[in-house]
Tab-separated table of C-alpha atoms in Angstrom:
chain	number	residue	atom	x	y	z
A	1	ASP	CA	95.977	14.138	5.100
A	2	GLU	CA	92.743	16.016	5.632
A	3	SER	CA	90.726	13.146	7.073
A	4	GLU	CA	93.153	12.897	9.959
A	5	THR	CA	92.650	16.489	11.003
A	6	ARG	CA	90.531	16.511	14.101
A	7	LEU	CA	88.721	19.695	14.889
A	8	ASP	CA	89.303	20.870	18.397
A	9	ILE	CA	86.599	23.180	19.710
A	10	LYS	CA	89.038	25.567	21.384
A	11	GLN	CA	90.999	26.022	18.232
A	12	PHE	CA	88.039	27.512	16.421
A	13	THR	CA	86.756	29.892	19.021
A	14	ALA	CA	86.608	33.400	17.561
A	15	TYR	CA	86.476	35.397	20.805
A	16	SER	CA	86.738	34.085	24.341
A	17	GLY	CA	84.411	36.847	25.558
A	18	ILE	CA	83.071	40.344	24.966
A	19	ASN	CA	86.328	42.036	25.935
A	20	ALA	CA	88.238	40.134	23.278
A	21	MET	CA	86.002	41.531	20.517
A	22	PRO	CA	87.047	44.501	18.352
A	23	GLN	CA	86.375	47.843	20.003
A	24	ASN	CA	85.576	51.184	18.385
A	25	ASN	CA	85.508	49.647	14.969
A	26	SER	CA	83.939	51.853	12.304
A	27	ALA	CA	82.689	48.926	10.191
A	28	LEU	CA	80.887	47.466	13.184
A	29	LYS	CA	79.531	50.853	14.214
A	30	SER	CA	77.858	51.262	10.862
A	31	GLN	CA	76.575	47.682	10.786
A	32	ARG	CA	78.844	46.505	7.969
A	33	ILE	CA	80.614	43.211	7.382
A	34	TYR	CA	84.008	43.062	9.094
A	35	ILE	CA	86.792	40.528	8.582
A	36	ASP	CA	89.012	40.158	11.630
A	37	ASN	CA	92.207	38.546	10.346
A	38	LYS	CA	93.763	38.434	13.779
A	39	ALA	CA	90.927	36.428	15.340
A	40	PHE	CA	90.221	34.421	12.157
A	41	ALA	CA	86.667	35.677	12.404
A	42	VAL	CA	84.049	37.116	10.096
A	43	MET	CA	81.587	39.491	11.720
A	44	LEU	CA	78.260	39.648	9.963
A	45	PRO	CA	75.494	42.151	10.672
A	46	VAL	CA	72.147	40.609	11.622
A	47	TYR	CA	69.426	43.007	12.729
A	48	GLY	CA	71.518	45.292	14.888
A	49	GLN	CA	74.004	42.672	16.066
A	50	SER	CA	77.487	42.077	14.628
A	51	VAL	CA	77.651	38.310	14.805
A	52	PRO	CA	81.060	36.625	14.891
A	53	PHE	CA	81.746	33.389	13.039
A	54	HIS	CA	85.050	31.604	13.192
A	55	ILE	CA	86.473	31.089	9.695
A	56	THR	CA	86.229	27.303	10.207
A	57	MET	CA	82.444	27.634	10.095
A	58	VAL	CA	82.485	29.252	6.657
A	59	LYS	CA	82.121	26.431	4.177
A	60	ASN	CA	82.151	28.521	1.026
A	61	ILE	CA	81.036	31.764	-0.555
A	62	ALA	CA	78.819	32.230	-3.565
A	63	ASN	CA	79.141	35.627	-5.163
A	64	ILE	CA	76.281	36.087	-7.589
A	65	SER	CA	77.101	39.082	-9.743
A	66	LYS	CA	74.851	42.018	-10.278
A	67	THR	CA	72.902	41.982	-13.512
A	68	ASP	CA	70.969	44.696	-15.307
A	69	MET	CA	67.820	42.859	-14.424
A	70	THR	CA	68.335	42.495	-10.667
A	71	GLY	CA	70.360	45.651	-10.110
A	72	PHE	CA	72.128	44.041	-7.142
A	73	GLY	CA	74.694	41.386	-6.436
A	74	THR	CA	74.248	38.681	-3.795
A	75	LEU	CA	76.908	37.364	-1.481
A	76	ARG	CA	75.853	34.038	-0.016
A	77	ILE	CA	77.882	32.774	2.891
A	78	ASN	CA	77.368	29.046	3.403
A	79	PHE	CA	78.286	27.608	6.767
A	80	LEU	CA	79.396	24.147	7.743
A	81	THR	CA	76.604	21.815	8.732
A	82	PRO	CA	76.850	18.218	9.976
A	83	GLY	CA	75.963	16.603	6.635
A	84	ALA	CA	78.716	18.434	4.828
A	85	VAL	CA	81.278	17.684	7.507
A	86	LEU	CA	80.500	14.018	7.692
A	87	LYS	CA	81.073	13.628	3.982
A	88	LYS	CA	84.570	15.015	4.178
A	89	ASP	CA	85.604	13.547	7.480
A	90	THR	CA	84.820	10.136	8.764
A	91	GLY	CA	84.383	11.033	12.368
A	92	ASP	CA	82.124	12.834	14.721
A	93	ASN	CA	83.825	16.191	14.635
A	94	PHE	CA	80.686	18.016	15.541
A	95	SER	CA	79.572	15.710	18.316
A	96	PHE	CA	79.937	18.534	20.837
A	97	ALA	CA	76.875	20.195	19.300
A	98	HIS	CA	73.802	18.876	21.069
A	99	ALA	CA	71.551	16.498	19.171
A	100	GLU	CA	68.636	18.901	18.883
A	101	ALA	CA	70.730	21.792	17.632
A	102	ALA	CA	69.635	24.044	14.788
A	103	TRP	CA	72.444	24.983	12.437
A	104	LEU	CA	72.747	28.298	10.696
A	105	LYS	CA	73.385	27.212	7.142
A	106	GLU	CA	73.400	30.397	5.149
A	107	LEU	CA	73.333	34.186	5.289
A	108	SER	CA	72.832	36.137	2.067
A	109	TYR	CA	73.567	39.813	1.619
A	110	ARG	CA	72.630	42.011	-1.303
A	111	SER	CA	74.184	45.222	-2.499
A	112	THR	CA	74.134	47.373	-5.609
A	113	ASP	CA	77.879	47.829	-5.082
A	114	GLN	CA	79.326	44.776	-6.818
A	115	SER	CA	82.942	45.780	-6.241
A	116	TYR	CA	82.250	45.926	-2.515
A	117	LEU	CA	80.815	42.391	-2.552
A	118	ASP	CA	83.771	41.196	-4.632
A	119	ASN	CA	86.116	42.729	-2.094
A	120	VAL	CA	84.373	41.102	0.897
A	121	SER	CA	84.313	37.760	-0.891
A	122	ALA	CA	88.043	37.985	-1.681
A	123	GLN	CA	88.859	38.915	1.921
A	124	ILE	CA	86.947	35.951	3.334
A	125	LYS	CA	88.544	33.567	0.844
A	126	ALA	CA	91.987	34.921	1.684
A	127	LEU	CA	91.317	34.372	5.375
A	128	GLN	CA	90.223	30.784	4.710
A	129	LYS	CA	93.457	30.174	2.845
A	130	GLN	CA	95.520	31.802	5.563
A	131	TYR	CA	93.846	29.660	8.200
A	132	LYS	CA	94.409	26.449	6.249
A	133	GLN	CA	98.088	27.323	5.896
A	134	ARG	CA	98.288	27.965	9.601
A	135	LEU	CA	96.753	24.588	10.401
A	136	ALA	CA	99.078	22.883	7.946
A	137	SER	CA	102.213	24.445	9.395
A	138	LYS	CA	101.024	23.641	12.903
A	139	LYS	CA	100.526	20.027	11.928
A	140	GLU	CA	103.952	19.918	10.334
A	141	LYS	CA	105.536	21.080	13.568
A	142	GLU	CA	103.659	18.457	15.553
A	143	ASP	CA	104.671	15.628	13.233
B	1	MET	CA	68.976	59.135	42.432
B	2	SER	CA	68.758	61.240	39.327
B	3	GLU	CA	65.223	61.642	38.053
B	4	LYS	CA	66.304	62.215	34.500
B	5	ILE	CA	68.690	60.438	32.148
B	6	THR	CA	69.763	62.277	29.002
B	7	LEU	CA	72.181	60.624	26.587
B	8	HIS	CA	73.387	61.880	23.224
B	9	ASN	CA	74.530	59.916	20.170
B	10	ILE	CA	71.962	57.236	20.746
B	11	CYS	CA	70.865	55.726	17.453
B	12	LEU	CA	67.414	54.436	16.747
B	13	HIS	CA	67.760	51.300	14.686
B	14	ASP	CA	65.215	50.837	11.925
B	15	ASP	CA	65.253	47.054	11.721
B	16	VAL	CA	63.406	46.616	8.478
B	17	ALA	CA	65.482	49.152	6.537
B	18	ASN	CA	68.618	48.335	8.571
B	19	LYS	CA	69.375	52.006	9.119
B	20	LEU	CA	70.619	53.869	12.163
B	21	TYR	CA	69.345	57.353	12.989
B	22	THR	CA	71.391	59.403	15.423
B	23	GLY	CA	69.668	61.285	18.198
B	24	THR	CA	69.212	61.912	21.893
B	25	ILE	CA	67.355	59.797	24.398
B	26	LYS	CA	65.711	61.234	27.451
B	27	ILE	CA	64.254	59.105	30.215
B	28	VAL	CA	62.120	60.673	32.928
B	29	PRO	CA	59.869	59.124	35.612
B	30	SER	CA	56.810	59.474	33.356
B	31	GLY	CA	58.313	57.844	30.262
B	32	LEU	CA	60.933	57.859	27.534
B	33	ALA	CA	61.577	60.064	24.503
B	34	TRP	CA	63.989	59.953	21.583
B	35	ARG	CA	64.684	62.948	19.346
B	36	SER	CA	66.548	62.702	16.058
B	37	ALA	CA	69.690	64.836	15.700
B	38	ASP	CA	68.026	66.933	12.990
B	39	LYS	CA	65.104	67.399	15.412
B	40	ASN	CA	62.654	66.369	12.735
B	41	GLU	CA	61.459	63.358	14.602
B	42	ILE	CA	60.419	62.997	18.207
B	43	LEU	CA	59.167	59.682	19.517
B	44	THR	CA	57.716	59.348	22.987
B	45	TRP	CA	56.376	56.521	25.090
B	46	ASP	CA	54.503	57.216	28.298
B	47	LYS	CA	55.203	54.868	31.174
B	48	PRO	CA	52.038	52.722	30.693
B	49	LEU	CA	53.099	51.977	27.096
B	50	ILE	CA	56.441	50.488	28.147
B	51	THR	CA	56.132	46.764	28.755
B	52	GLY	CA	59.733	45.585	28.991
B	53	ALA	CA	63.371	46.209	28.184
B	54	SER	CA	66.667	44.442	27.660
B	55	PHE	CA	70.295	45.455	27.240
B	56	ARG	CA	73.021	43.761	25.202
B	57	LYS	CA	76.425	44.348	23.670
B	58	VAL	CA	76.257	45.016	19.929
B	59	GLY	CA	78.804	46.153	17.347
B	60	ASN	CA	78.393	49.793	18.229
B	61	GLY	CA	78.629	49.682	22.001
B	62	HIS	CA	75.479	48.534	23.738
B	63	GLU	CA	71.848	48.437	22.802
B	64	LEU	CA	68.678	49.056	24.789
B	65	ARG	CA	65.641	47.276	23.459
B	66	LEU	CA	62.387	48.792	24.534
B	67	LEU	CA	59.300	46.615	24.354
B	68	THR	CA	56.177	48.705	24.048
B	69	THR	CA	52.504	48.180	23.427
B	70	ASP	CA	53.140	49.101	19.764
B	71	GLY	CA	56.075	46.707	19.275
B	72	PHE	CA	59.763	47.166	19.994
B	73	HIS	CA	62.422	49.818	19.491
B	74	ASN	CA	66.170	49.240	19.481
B	75	PHE	CA	68.470	52.027	20.616
B	76	ASP	CA	72.140	51.633	19.874
B	77	GLY	CA	75.193	53.491	21.191
B	78	PHE	CA	74.995	53.060	24.958
B	79	LYS	CA	78.068	52.445	27.061
B	80	GLU	CA	78.439	49.470	29.332
B	81	GLU	CA	78.304	51.693	32.384
B	82	ASP	CA	74.920	53.114	31.342
B	83	TYR	CA	73.316	49.813	32.257
B	84	SER	CA	73.201	50.363	35.999
B	85	LYS	CA	71.640	53.820	35.571
B	86	LEU	CA	69.003	52.510	33.172
B	87	LYS	CA	68.314	49.483	35.345
B	88	ALA	CA	67.763	51.616	38.444
B	89	HIS	CA	65.512	54.079	36.622
B	90	PHE	CA	63.371	51.374	35.022
B	91	LYS	CA	63.043	49.553	38.333
B	92	THR	CA	62.160	52.606	40.399
B	93	HIS	CA	59.891	54.416	37.987
B	94	PHE	CA	58.547	51.820	35.569
B	95	ASP	CA	58.655	48.782	37.862
B	96	LEU	CA	60.477	46.843	35.137
B	97	ASP	CA	63.644	44.772	35.170
B	98	ILE	CA	66.123	45.263	32.359
B	99	GLU	CA	67.841	42.017	31.584
B	100	ASN	CA	71.520	42.300	30.631
B	101	VAL	CA	71.548	39.727	27.850
B	102	PRO	CA	74.768	37.705	27.518
B	103	ILE	CA	75.930	37.420	23.923
B	104	ALA	CA	77.629	34.598	22.082
B	105	THR	CA	81.201	35.458	21.083
B	106	LYS	CA	82.736	32.118	20.187
B	107	GLY	CA	81.752	32.168	16.555
B	108	PHE	CA	79.845	28.885	16.344
B	109	ASN	CA	76.902	28.359	14.020
B	110	TRP	CA	74.841	25.822	15.937
B	111	GLY	CA	72.421	26.456	18.741
B	112	ASP	CA	68.749	26.829	19.506
B	113	LEU	CA	65.953	28.719	17.815
B	114	VAL	CA	63.552	30.294	20.259
B	115	ILE	CA	60.486	32.363	19.465
B	116	LYS	CA	59.829	35.030	22.077
B	117	ASP	CA	58.425	38.577	22.193
B	118	LYS	CA	57.846	38.526	18.417
B	119	PHE	CA	61.485	37.726	17.736
B	120	ILE	CA	63.101	34.638	16.351
B	121	LYS	CA	66.133	34.244	18.568
B	122	PHE	CA	69.167	32.183	17.754
B	123	LYS	CA	71.040	31.193	20.890
B	124	VAL	CA	74.452	29.604	21.081
B	125	ASP	CA	75.455	28.078	24.434
B	126	ASN	CA	72.337	29.724	25.879
B	127	LYS	CA	73.726	33.119	24.933
B	128	SER	CA	72.173	35.467	22.395
B	129	CYS	CA	73.726	35.098	18.944
B	130	PHE	CA	71.187	37.224	17.082
B	131	ASP	CA	67.493	38.135	17.080
B	132	VAL	CA	65.360	38.458	13.987
B	133	PRO	CA	62.225	40.555	14.436
B	134	ALA	CA	59.218	38.651	13.060
B	135	SER	CA	58.040	41.935	11.514
B	136	ALA	CA	61.096	41.968	9.218
B	137	ILE	CA	60.328	38.580	7.676
B	138	SER	CA	58.606	38.528	4.317
B	139	GLN	CA	58.506	34.789	3.802
B	140	VAL	CA	59.091	31.606	5.754
B	141	THR	CA	59.740	28.327	3.975
B	142	LEU	CA	59.997	25.066	5.844
B	143	GLU	CA	61.159	22.084	3.909
B	144	LYS	CA	60.627	18.942	5.910
B	145	SER	CA	61.004	16.328	3.213
B	146	LYS	CA	64.710	15.737	2.847
B	147	LYS	CA	66.733	18.799	3.649
B	148	GLN	CA	65.023	19.828	6.874
B	149	GLU	CA	65.614	23.447	6.120
B	150	LEU	CA	64.014	26.601	7.385
B	151	THR	CA	64.462	29.612	5.125
B	152	LEU	CA	63.663	33.165	6.156
B	153	GLU	CA	63.470	35.893	3.544
B	154	PHE	CA	63.483	39.498	4.614
B	155	LYS	CA	61.487	42.554	3.724
B	156	GLY	CA	63.304	45.141	1.679
B	157	SER	CA	65.622	42.634	0.032
B	158	ASP	CA	64.201	43.523	-3.392
B	159	VAL	CA	65.002	47.199	-2.804
B	160	LYS	CA	68.327	48.398	-4.168
B	161	HIS	CA	70.626	49.082	-1.205
B	162	LYS	CA	74.206	50.243	-1.581
B	163	ASP	CA	75.292	48.936	1.811
B	164	GLU	CA	74.964	45.186	2.190
B	165	PHE	CA	71.460	44.169	3.161
B	166	LEU	CA	70.535	40.851	4.753
B	167	ALA	CA	68.228	39.183	2.246
B	168	GLU	CA	67.953	35.595	3.362
B	169	MET	CA	68.822	33.236	6.184
B	170	ARG	CA	68.705	29.468	6.207
B	171	PHE	CA	68.753	26.968	9.060
B	172	PHE	CA	69.297	23.240	9.014
B	173	TYR	CA	67.781	20.796	11.476
B	174	PRO	CA	69.527	17.447	11.192
B	175	ARG	CA	67.311	15.821	13.800
B	176	ALA	CA	64.084	17.669	13.125
B	177	GLU	CA	61.056	15.500	12.832
B	178	GLU	CA	58.364	17.874	13.761
B	179	GLU	CA	59.089	21.543	13.974
B	180	ASP	CA	56.371	24.072	14.156
B	181	VAL	CA	57.693	27.435	13.156
B	182	LYS	CA	55.172	30.087	12.413
B	183	GLU	CA	55.386	33.812	12.187
């Protein structure tokens, strides 16, 4: 039962510190998107920084295909925000965020390479699925 | 102490185009210079033009951000151990402190928006998550009515890039009543 799943802050920490982050990674070196399956993290380039997000924070992905008119596709990564969480769960899962917090809600990337965007989108979705399965099997063991 | 620091494979990051240009950085008591690997471009800043600097971990090693009278310049590709050398040189010769900026690694998406040095900074747990240079923003939309959303659109997002290019960013303020965000 999904509503009974309580989110524990430690369980969705991507990296405990700098040393736990991927080193000498070619995708990160060239400021590209990187999916770290081991850490359940998505690293997204934002003005020189490769910013990690735990897969829990990714609410969904919109992949808007390239058209002749635009010439590029758009990959929109929507993140969890309090409103969305409260609808699904009854509780105060995000109460550890301070009251005045700003929430990053969306990052959108564009590329003329639609197959690349499709690939990134598929990888993130696969990681979401993998993480859900992991949570489910963990819960099963606890029960 | 060495009077000169020369480091190769230091990339100048063009923030608006999101491109990295490889080159060599040279820091002497009178200022700082960066030369592109193809030697076609040489950028120099004399000591009086340098107003500040910071250092942080980024995807490709570490980055030195130079604040100058004409704006800012991000250099990527430093090693962690370069920090102490840079710090000593900047202190001795430029009378400037280089802050070693702690970065957010936990992967959370809530924090604080701070506007400083012509950057919009998103901080998580008081650590730097990312900085957006104000100069890269083409449009700011603030919707107060019901969604309490701040949308940033970026320059160059209508250009056709093969590598993914950050086009838009959106923030949500659940508790916002009065936010004054201006470029």
